[in-house]
Short mmCIF file of C-alpha atoms in Angstrom, two decimals:
data_model
loop_
_atom_site.label_atom_id
_atom_site.label_comp_id
_atom_site.label_asym_id
_atom_site.label_seq_id
_atom_site.Cartn_x
_atom_site.Cartn_y
_atom_site.Cartn_z
CA MET L 1 -7.97 16.74 -11.95
CA ARG L 2 -6.16 19.94 -12.73
CA LYS L 3 -3.11 20.13 -14.96
CA ILE L 4 -0.12 21.24 -12.91
CA ASN L 5 3.60 21.60 -13.47
CA VAL L 6 5.81 20.66 -10.51
CA THR L 7 9.49 21.55 -10.13
CA PHE L 8 11.64 19.86 -7.49
CA VAL L 9 14.76 21.85 -6.50
CA SER L 10 17.47 20.01 -4.57
CA ASN L 11 21.24 19.63 -4.41
CA TYR L 12 21.56 16.56 -6.65
CA ILE L 13 19.58 13.59 -7.91
CA ASN L 14 20.38 10.23 -6.32
CA HIS L 15 19.09 6.67 -6.19
CA HIS L 16 16.90 7.45 -3.14
CA GLN L 17 14.98 10.12 -5.10
CA ILE L 18 14.76 8.63 -8.59
CA PRO L 19 11.87 6.18 -7.97
CA PHE L 20 9.69 8.95 -6.51
CA CYS L 21 10.62 11.34 -9.33
CA GLU L 22 9.77 8.72 -11.96
CA SER L 23 6.38 8.15 -10.35
CA MET L 24 5.69 11.89 -10.27
CA CYS L 25 6.62 12.17 -13.94
CA CYS L 26 4.16 9.47 -14.92
CA LEU L 27 1.27 10.81 -12.84
CA LEU L 28 1.71 14.42 -13.93
CA GLU L 29 2.08 13.52 -17.60
CA GLU L 30 -1.18 11.55 -17.43
CA ARG L 31 -2.82 14.81 -16.37
CA GLY L 32 -1.15 16.86 -19.10
CA GLY L 33 1.35 18.45 -16.70
CA SER L 34 5.07 18.05 -16.19
CA PHE L 35 7.72 17.29 -13.58
CA THR L 36 11.28 18.63 -13.50
CA PHE L 37 14.09 18.00 -11.04
CA ILE L 38 16.56 20.89 -10.84
CA GLN L 39 19.98 19.90 -9.53
CA THR L 40 21.84 22.81 -7.96
CA GLU L 41 25.32 21.26 -7.59
CA PRO L 42 27.38 18.22 -8.65
CA MET L 43 27.31 15.21 -6.35
CA GLU L 44 29.77 15.23 -3.44
CA GLU L 45 32.93 13.19 -3.98
CA GLU L 46 32.31 11.32 -0.72
CA ARG L 47 28.97 10.06 -2.04
CA VAL L 48 30.54 8.99 -5.33
CA LYS L 49 33.12 6.95 -3.40
CA MET L 50 30.24 5.28 -1.53
CA GLY L 51 28.89 3.96 -4.82
CA TRP L 52 26.32 6.68 -5.47
CA SER L 53 26.44 7.67 -9.10
CA GLU L 54 25.29 10.91 -10.71
CA GLU L 55 22.57 9.53 -12.93
CA LYS L 56 22.79 10.47 -16.60
CA GLY L 57 20.10 10.42 -19.26
CA LEU L 58 17.18 11.30 -16.98
CA LEU L 59 15.06 13.57 -19.16
CA TYR L 60 13.36 15.29 -16.23
CA VAL L 61 16.68 16.41 -14.66
CA ARG L 62 18.05 19.88 -15.43
CA ARG L 63 21.21 21.36 -13.90
CA PHE L 64 20.98 24.91 -12.60
CA TYR L 65 24.71 25.47 -13.08
CA GLU L 66 24.40 24.56 -16.78
CA GLU L 67 20.99 26.11 -17.66
CA GLU L 68 20.55 28.91 -15.15
CA GLU L 69 18.01 31.05 -17.02
CA TYR L 70 15.83 28.09 -18.03
CA CYS L 71 15.84 26.76 -14.47
CA LYS L 72 15.01 30.18 -13.03
CA ARG L 73 12.01 30.40 -15.34
CA LEU L 74 10.76 26.95 -14.24
CA ILE L 75 11.11 27.90 -10.57
CA ARG L 76 9.32 31.18 -11.22
CA GLU L 77 6.43 29.83 -13.32
CA SER L 78 5.62 26.31 -12.05
CA GLU L 79 2.37 25.95 -10.13
CA VAL L 80 4.26 24.26 -7.29
CA VAL L 81 7.93 24.11 -6.35
CA LEU L 82 9.23 21.39 -4.04
CA PHE L 83 12.33 22.66 -2.26
CA GLY L 84 14.65 20.36 -0.34
CA GLY L 85 18.27 19.43 0.26
CA CYS L 86 19.54 22.91 -0.54
CA ASP L 87 20.49 25.60 2.00
CA ASP L 88 20.59 28.47 -0.50
CA GLU L 89 17.29 30.34 -0.25
CA THR L 90 18.02 32.48 -3.31
CA TYR L 91 16.55 29.80 -5.59
CA ILE L 92 13.04 30.39 -4.23
CA GLU L 93 13.19 33.95 -2.88
CA GLU L 94 11.23 35.39 -5.80
CA ARG L 95 8.42 32.85 -5.36
CA LEU L 96 8.28 33.52 -1.64
CA LYS L 97 8.17 37.28 -2.21
CA ASN L 98 5.32 36.89 -4.71
CA GLY L 99 3.31 34.55 -2.47
CA MET L 100 3.49 31.56 -4.83
CA PRO L 101 3.13 28.00 -3.43
CA VAL L 102 6.30 26.39 -2.11
CA VAL L 103 6.46 22.97 -0.47
CA ARG L 104 9.62 22.53 1.57
CA ILE L 105 11.08 19.07 2.23
CA SER L 106 13.22 18.99 5.34
CA GLU L 107 14.95 16.70 7.77
CA ARG L 108 15.12 17.92 11.35
CA LEU L 109 16.67 21.25 12.33
CA TYR L 110 18.34 20.10 15.57
CA LYS L 111 19.97 16.75 14.90
CA THR L 112 22.48 17.17 17.71
CA GLY L 113 20.04 18.55 20.29
CA GLN L 114 17.05 20.87 20.55
CA TRP L 115 18.96 22.91 23.12
CA LYS L 116 20.60 24.60 20.13
CA ALA L 117 17.34 26.47 19.58
CA ILE L 118 18.48 28.99 22.24
CA SER L 119 21.10 30.42 19.86
CA PRO L 120 20.03 34.01 18.98
CA ARG L 121 21.85 33.85 15.66
CA GLY L 122 20.16 30.55 14.84
CA LEU L 123 16.73 31.87 15.73
CA ILE L 124 17.19 34.89 13.48
CA LYS L 125 18.10 32.57 10.60
CA LYS L 126 15.11 30.29 11.31
CA TYR L 127 12.79 33.30 11.42
CA HIS L 128 14.12 34.55 8.07
CA ASP L 129 13.87 31.17 6.34
CA HIS L 130 10.76 29.73 7.98
CA THR L 131 8.82 31.47 10.76
CA ARG L 132 7.92 34.59 8.81
CA TYR L 133 6.02 32.41 6.31
CA ARG L 134 3.51 31.16 8.92
CA ARG L 135 0.63 32.66 6.94
CA ALA L 136 2.08 32.35 3.44
CA PRO L 137 1.38 29.43 1.03
CA VAL L 138 4.54 27.66 2.23
CA PHE L 139 4.13 24.10 3.50
CA LEU L 140 6.45 21.52 5.04
CA LEU L 141 6.97 17.85 4.21
CA CYS L 142 8.60 16.39 7.33
CA ALA L 143 11.30 13.89 6.35
CA GLY L 144 11.35 12.18 9.73
CA GLY L 145 9.30 11.81 12.87
CA TYR L 146 11.11 14.55 14.82
CA VAL L 147 10.98 17.31 12.20
CA ALA L 148 7.66 18.74 13.34
CA SER L 149 8.89 19.01 16.92
CA ASP L 150 11.94 20.99 15.80
CA TYR L 151 9.92 23.39 13.65
CA HIS L 152 7.34 23.82 16.40
CA ILE L 153 10.10 25.26 18.60
CA VAL L 154 10.59 28.11 16.10
CA ARG L 155 6.81 28.44 15.58
CA ALA L 156 6.93 27.66 11.88
CA TYR L 157 4.29 26.04 9.62
CA PRO L 158 1.42 25.68 12.15
CA GLY L 159 -1.19 23.37 10.63
CA LYS L 160 0.88 23.11 7.45
CA MET L 161 3.16 20.11 8.17
CA TYR L 162 2.83 16.68 6.57
CA LYS L 163 4.57 13.31 6.93
CA TRP L 164 7.23 12.53 4.38
CA GLY L 165 10.56 10.71 4.01
CA TYR L 166 12.72 8.95 1.46
CA PHE L 167 11.50 6.36 -0.99
CA PRO L 168 14.13 3.99 -2.41
CA ARG L 169 13.10 1.67 -5.20
CA THR L 170 10.66 -0.97 -4.01
CA GLU L 171 11.56 -4.53 -4.94
CA LEU L 172 8.72 -7.03 -5.32
CA TYR L 173 9.40 -10.58 -4.15
CA ASP L 174 7.61 -13.81 -3.47
CA VAL L 175 7.83 -13.01 0.23
CA ASP L 176 7.46 -16.63 1.37
CA ARG L 177 10.33 -17.71 -0.87
CA LEU L 178 12.39 -14.71 0.22
CA ILE L 179 12.02 -15.57 3.90
CA GLU L 180 12.63 -19.28 3.31
CA GLY L 181 15.94 -18.38 1.68
CA LYS L 182 17.20 -16.36 4.63
CA GLY L 183 19.92 -17.39 7.05
CA TYR L 184 23.65 -18.09 6.99
CA GLY L 185 23.48 -21.80 6.35
CA GLU L 186 21.81 -23.14 9.49
CA LEU L 187 22.66 -20.05 11.54
CA PRO L 188 20.50 -16.97 12.16
CA TYR L 189 21.99 -14.17 10.10
CA ILE L 190 22.37 -10.66 11.55
CA LEU L 191 23.30 -7.68 9.38
CA TRP L 192 24.50 -4.13 10.03
CA ALA L 193 25.15 -1.72 7.12
CA GLY L 194 26.17 1.92 6.92
CA ARG L 195 29.08 4.33 7.05
CA LEU L 196 31.50 3.52 9.84
CA ILE L 197 31.24 6.88 11.60
CA ASP L 198 30.60 7.71 15.23
CA TRP L 199 26.87 8.50 15.25
CA LYS L 200 25.91 5.35 13.36
CA HIS L 201 27.36 3.28 16.22
CA ALA L 202 28.57 0.14 14.47
CA GLU L 203 30.36 -0.67 17.75
CA LEU L 204 26.92 -1.56 19.16
CA ALA L 205 26.67 -4.35 16.60
CA LEU L 206 29.95 -5.80 17.88
CA GLU L 207 28.83 -5.43 21.48
CA THR L 208 25.60 -7.24 20.59
CA ALA L 209 27.66 -10.02 19.02
CA GLU L 210 29.77 -10.24 22.20
CA TYR L 211 26.62 -10.50 24.32
CA LEU L 212 25.27 -13.36 22.17
CA GLN L 213 28.62 -15.15 22.11
CA ASN L 214 28.94 -14.94 25.89
CA LYS L 215 25.57 -16.68 26.16
CA ASN L 216 26.75 -19.43 23.77
CA ILE L 217 24.13 -18.48 21.17
CA ALA L 218 25.06 -19.46 17.61
CA PHE L 219 24.73 -16.81 14.88
CA HIS L 220 26.56 -15.12 12.04
CA MET L 221 26.88 -11.34 11.65
CA ASP L 222 28.12 -9.23 8.75
CA ILE L 223 29.05 -5.57 9.16
CA ILE L 224 29.03 -3.70 5.84
CA GLY L 225 30.65 -0.32 5.32
CA GLY L 226 33.76 1.79 5.42
CA GLY L 227 34.76 4.96 7.21
CA ASP L 228 36.83 6.56 9.93
CA MET L 229 36.00 3.91 12.54
CA GLU L 230 36.90 0.88 10.44
CA ALA L 231 40.38 0.26 11.88
CA GLY L 232 39.14 0.63 15.45
CA LEU L 233 36.22 -1.73 14.83
CA ARG L 234 38.48 -4.36 13.33
CA GLU L 235 40.75 -4.11 16.37
CA MET L 236 37.69 -4.39 18.64
CA LEU L 237 36.50 -7.48 16.76
CA ASP L 238 39.87 -9.21 17.25
CA ARG L 239 40.21 -8.12 20.89
CA LYS L 240 36.80 -9.52 21.80
CA GLY L 241 37.45 -12.79 19.96
CA LEU L 242 34.50 -12.40 17.60
CA SER L 243 36.15 -13.35 14.32
CA GLY L 244 34.47 -16.76 14.30
CA SER L 245 30.99 -15.22 14.26
CA VAL L 246 31.42 -11.72 12.80
CA LYS L 247 32.80 -10.62 9.46
CA MET L 248 33.74 -7.05 8.52
CA ALA L 249 32.57 -7.16 4.91
CA GLY L 250 33.91 -3.73 3.90
CA PHE L 251 32.38 -1.30 1.45
CA LYS L 252 29.58 -2.53 -0.84
CA THR L 253 27.54 -0.76 -3.50
CA PRO L 254 23.85 -0.05 -2.77
CA GLY L 255 22.85 -2.94 -5.02
CA GLU L 256 25.20 -5.33 -3.22
CA VAL L 257 23.83 -4.24 0.16
CA ARG L 258 20.36 -5.20 -1.03
CA ARG L 259 21.60 -8.71 -1.82
CA TYR L 260 22.93 -9.06 1.72
CA MET L 261 19.59 -7.85 3.11
CA GLU L 262 17.71 -10.45 1.12
CA ARG L 263 19.60 -13.15 3.03
CA ALA L 264 19.61 -11.49 6.45
CA ASP L 265 17.13 -12.57 9.13
CA ILE L 266 17.77 -9.59 11.42
CA PHE L 267 18.86 -6.04 10.65
CA LEU L 268 20.35 -3.85 13.38
CA PHE L 269 19.82 -0.10 12.95
CA THR L 270 21.83 1.55 15.72
CA SER L 271 22.19 5.20 14.65
CA ASP L 272 21.42 7.96 17.12
CA ARG L 273 19.38 11.17 16.70
CA GLN L 274 21.72 12.45 13.99
CA GLU L 275 20.16 9.96 11.53
CA GLY L 276 17.65 12.39 10.00
CA TRP L 277 15.86 9.62 8.08
CA GLY L 278 17.83 6.46 7.28
CA ALA L 279 16.78 4.98 3.91
CA VAL L 280 18.55 1.76 4.85
CA LEU L 281 15.48 1.06 7.02
CA ASN L 282 13.16 1.19 3.98
CA GLU L 283 15.48 -1.22 2.18
CA ALA L 284 15.83 -3.66 5.09
CA MET L 285 12.06 -3.76 5.61
CA ASN L 286 11.50 -4.19 1.87
CA SER L 287 13.87 -7.19 2.13
CA ALA L 288 11.67 -8.70 4.90
CA CYS L 289 14.30 -8.35 7.62
CA ALA L 290 13.23 -8.31 11.26
CA VAL L 291 14.56 -4.90 12.29
CA VAL L 292 15.76 -3.74 15.71
CA ALA L 293 16.02 0.06 15.61
CA ASP L 294 16.90 2.99 17.88
CA HIS L 295 13.82 5.11 18.59
CA MET L 296 15.53 8.45 17.78
CA ILE L 297 16.19 7.57 14.14
CA GLY L 298 14.03 9.83 11.95
CA ALA L 299 12.36 7.09 9.90
CA VAL L 300 11.39 4.93 12.89
CA PRO L 301 8.21 6.76 14.03
CA TYR L 302 6.80 6.61 10.51
CA LEU L 303 7.85 3.14 9.38
CA ILE L 304 7.90 0.89 12.45
CA ARG L 305 4.98 -0.23 14.58
CA ASN L 306 6.63 -1.84 17.57
CA GLU L 307 6.19 -5.64 17.76
CA HIS L 308 4.20 -5.59 14.49
CA ASN L 309 6.77 -4.93 11.75
CA GLY L 310 9.91 -4.35 13.79
CA ILE L 311 11.24 -3.76 17.29
CA ILE L 312 12.10 -0.35 18.73
CA TYR L 313 14.57 0.11 21.57
CA ARG L 314 15.11 3.24 23.62
CA ASP L 315 17.96 5.41 22.39
CA GLY L 316 21.16 4.54 24.25
CA ASP L 317 19.76 1.45 26.00
CA LYS L 318 22.32 -1.15 24.98
CA GLN L 319 20.90 -3.89 27.17
CA GLN L 320 17.52 -3.55 25.50
CA LEU L 321 19.20 -3.79 22.09
CA PHE L 322 21.08 -6.93 23.18
CA LYS L 323 18.01 -8.64 24.65
CA GLU L 324 15.71 -7.84 21.73
CA THR L 325 18.29 -9.18 19.29
CA GLU L 326 18.63 -12.31 21.41
CA ARG L 327 14.85 -12.76 21.34
CA LEU L 328 14.81 -12.59 17.56
CA VAL L 329 17.71 -15.01 17.21
CA MET L 330 15.89 -17.51 19.43
CA GLU L 331 12.40 -17.08 17.92
CA PRO L 332 12.29 -17.79 14.16
CA GLY L 333 8.50 -17.48 14.12
CA LEU L 334 8.68 -13.92 15.44
CA ARG L 335 11.38 -13.07 12.89
CA ARG L 336 9.15 -14.29 10.12
CA GLU L 337 6.08 -12.38 11.36
CA LEU L 338 7.97 -9.11 11.70
CA GLY L 339 9.70 -9.60 8.34
CA GLU L 340 6.45 -10.29 6.49
CA ASN L 341 4.75 -7.26 8.01
CA ALA L 342 7.78 -5.08 7.29
CA TYR L 343 7.69 -6.15 3.65
CA ARG L 344 3.99 -5.26 3.39
CA THR L 345 4.58 -1.86 5.01
CA ILE L 346 6.92 -0.93 2.17
CA THR L 347 5.16 -2.58 -0.75
CA GLU L 348 1.67 -1.42 0.25
CA VAL L 349 2.24 1.93 1.97
CA TRP L 350 5.67 3.54 2.16
CA ASN L 351 6.79 3.31 -1.45
CA PRO L 352 7.51 5.86 -4.21
CA GLN L 353 4.33 5.17 -6.17
CA ASN L 354 2.08 5.72 -3.16
CA ALA L 355 4.11 8.76 -2.09
CA ALA L 356 3.65 10.41 -5.50
CA LYS L 357 -0.08 9.64 -5.52
CA ARG L 358 -0.56 11.02 -2.02
CA LEU L 359 1.52 14.11 -2.76
CA LEU L 360 -0.59 14.94 -5.80
CA GLU L 361 -3.74 14.58 -3.67
CA LEU L 362 -2.17 17.00 -1.20
CA LEU L 363 -1.16 19.46 -3.93
CA ASP L 364 -4.68 19.38 -5.36
CA GLY L 365 -5.91 20.35 -1.92
CA LEU L 366 -3.34 23.09 -1.46
CA LEU L 367 -4.20 24.61 -4.82
CA GLY L 368 -7.93 24.16 -4.35
CA ASP L 369 -10.45 24.44 -1.55
CA SER L 370 -9.82 21.42 0.68
CA GLY L 371 -6.92 22.91 2.64
CA GLY L 372 -4.63 20.09 1.61
CA GLN L 373 -5.95 17.61 4.16
CA CYS L 374 -4.85 14.21 2.93
CA GLY L 375 -5.01 11.99 6.02
CA GLU L 376 -8.10 11.06 8.01
CA ASN L 377 -6.48 11.73 11.39
CA TYR L 378 -3.17 12.33 13.08
CA GLU L 379 -2.55 8.62 13.60
CA ASP L 380 -2.42 8.08 9.83
CA THR L 381 1.15 7.09 8.98
CA TYR L 382 0.80 7.34 5.23
CA PRO L 383 3.01 9.76 3.29
CA CYS L 384 1.46 13.25 3.29
CA ALA L 385 -0.79 12.62 6.27
CA PRO L 386 -1.10 15.74 8.44
CA GLU L 387 1.68 15.90 11.04
CA ARG L 388 1.73 17.50 14.47
CA ALA L 389 4.59 18.16 16.85
CA ILE L 390 5.28 15.46 19.44
CA SER L 391 7.96 16.26 22.00
CA GLU L 392 11.09 14.14 22.03
CA LYS L 393 10.43 13.17 25.65
CA ARG L 394 7.04 11.70 24.79
CA MET L 395 7.98 9.95 21.55
CA TYR L 396 9.36 6.66 22.92
CA GLY L 397 6.23 6.09 25.03
CA ARG L 398 4.03 6.68 22.00
CA LEU L 399 6.06 4.32 19.85
CA ILE L 400 5.92 1.32 22.21
CA LYS L 401 2.34 1.69 23.48
#
């Protein structure tokens, strides 16, 4: 195993990245190398208000705006630079010009619609940042199942795209005890959590609750989060007479959300295509929730196998969401099966330790003679498996087959 130094350049460190970074540090140090995370800007105030904290005391984190020359040297001299979460290309321009390996990490380009690819100005920008490096040692980690399709439109990274995502800290439980402790007293417990903004569609959780209530099905639902839609959702809850079954729990810290997930039987993930990844899915599956998720969410094609470790509904099909949630409420055995399999997906496959191990295997290939092939075939859903573009129109059919 070769000694390599890896530098990860991104906007700021957060709790979704730290577990992966810690794993990379350990693995690289064992090989005599090093890992550094370069933060290019302070954390956004909005994120701080959401309970995200700018982590202090992490020895592998350096701040570009405090140590510019040192950080420039790391970016220039490291064997590999991971580049993600930062729109400013100037950080890596010198490496790109000199033909040094760069591994980009990206969510999708066209979150609001691939029709935007017709913009001449946008295509010029995509060519400058991506397409012109088709034959250069620049590779793409796709943070979501629709990323490859977007980049295929601009003819970037052919044969050089790999599956990736976000890797929150993995909690290890006695899964039988965890599942036995779920529920809201004697009632099936449904949870929704996220920012209360339009494209996360918390209103669908309330509409699901109305559907269940109209069928005289007993349940309890908590909706966690704050945001622009909160007042309207509270009014909707009162107007539909749901206050006996649904509670608006307000803002909670990431740690508190995890405690709710540990008790929840069912987790509703109702975001639309603008959800580039959705780390809340990792966390809900890690907590052995039976998940019902919209098929256009970025994490869904990688994390969920329909009817095995979760249920996928077609984007925008409210009736399918309602009926699948009803099925889970009425079938505790199915909830348990999906929850157990979801837990294993995270603890055995889609976790920060495995991601770091697979990434180093990929980097060894990229720097050596194997071409960086890490997965056995295109159906491999492990982190860093080779990825190919699948059109949006075909994705739902592939996910439910």
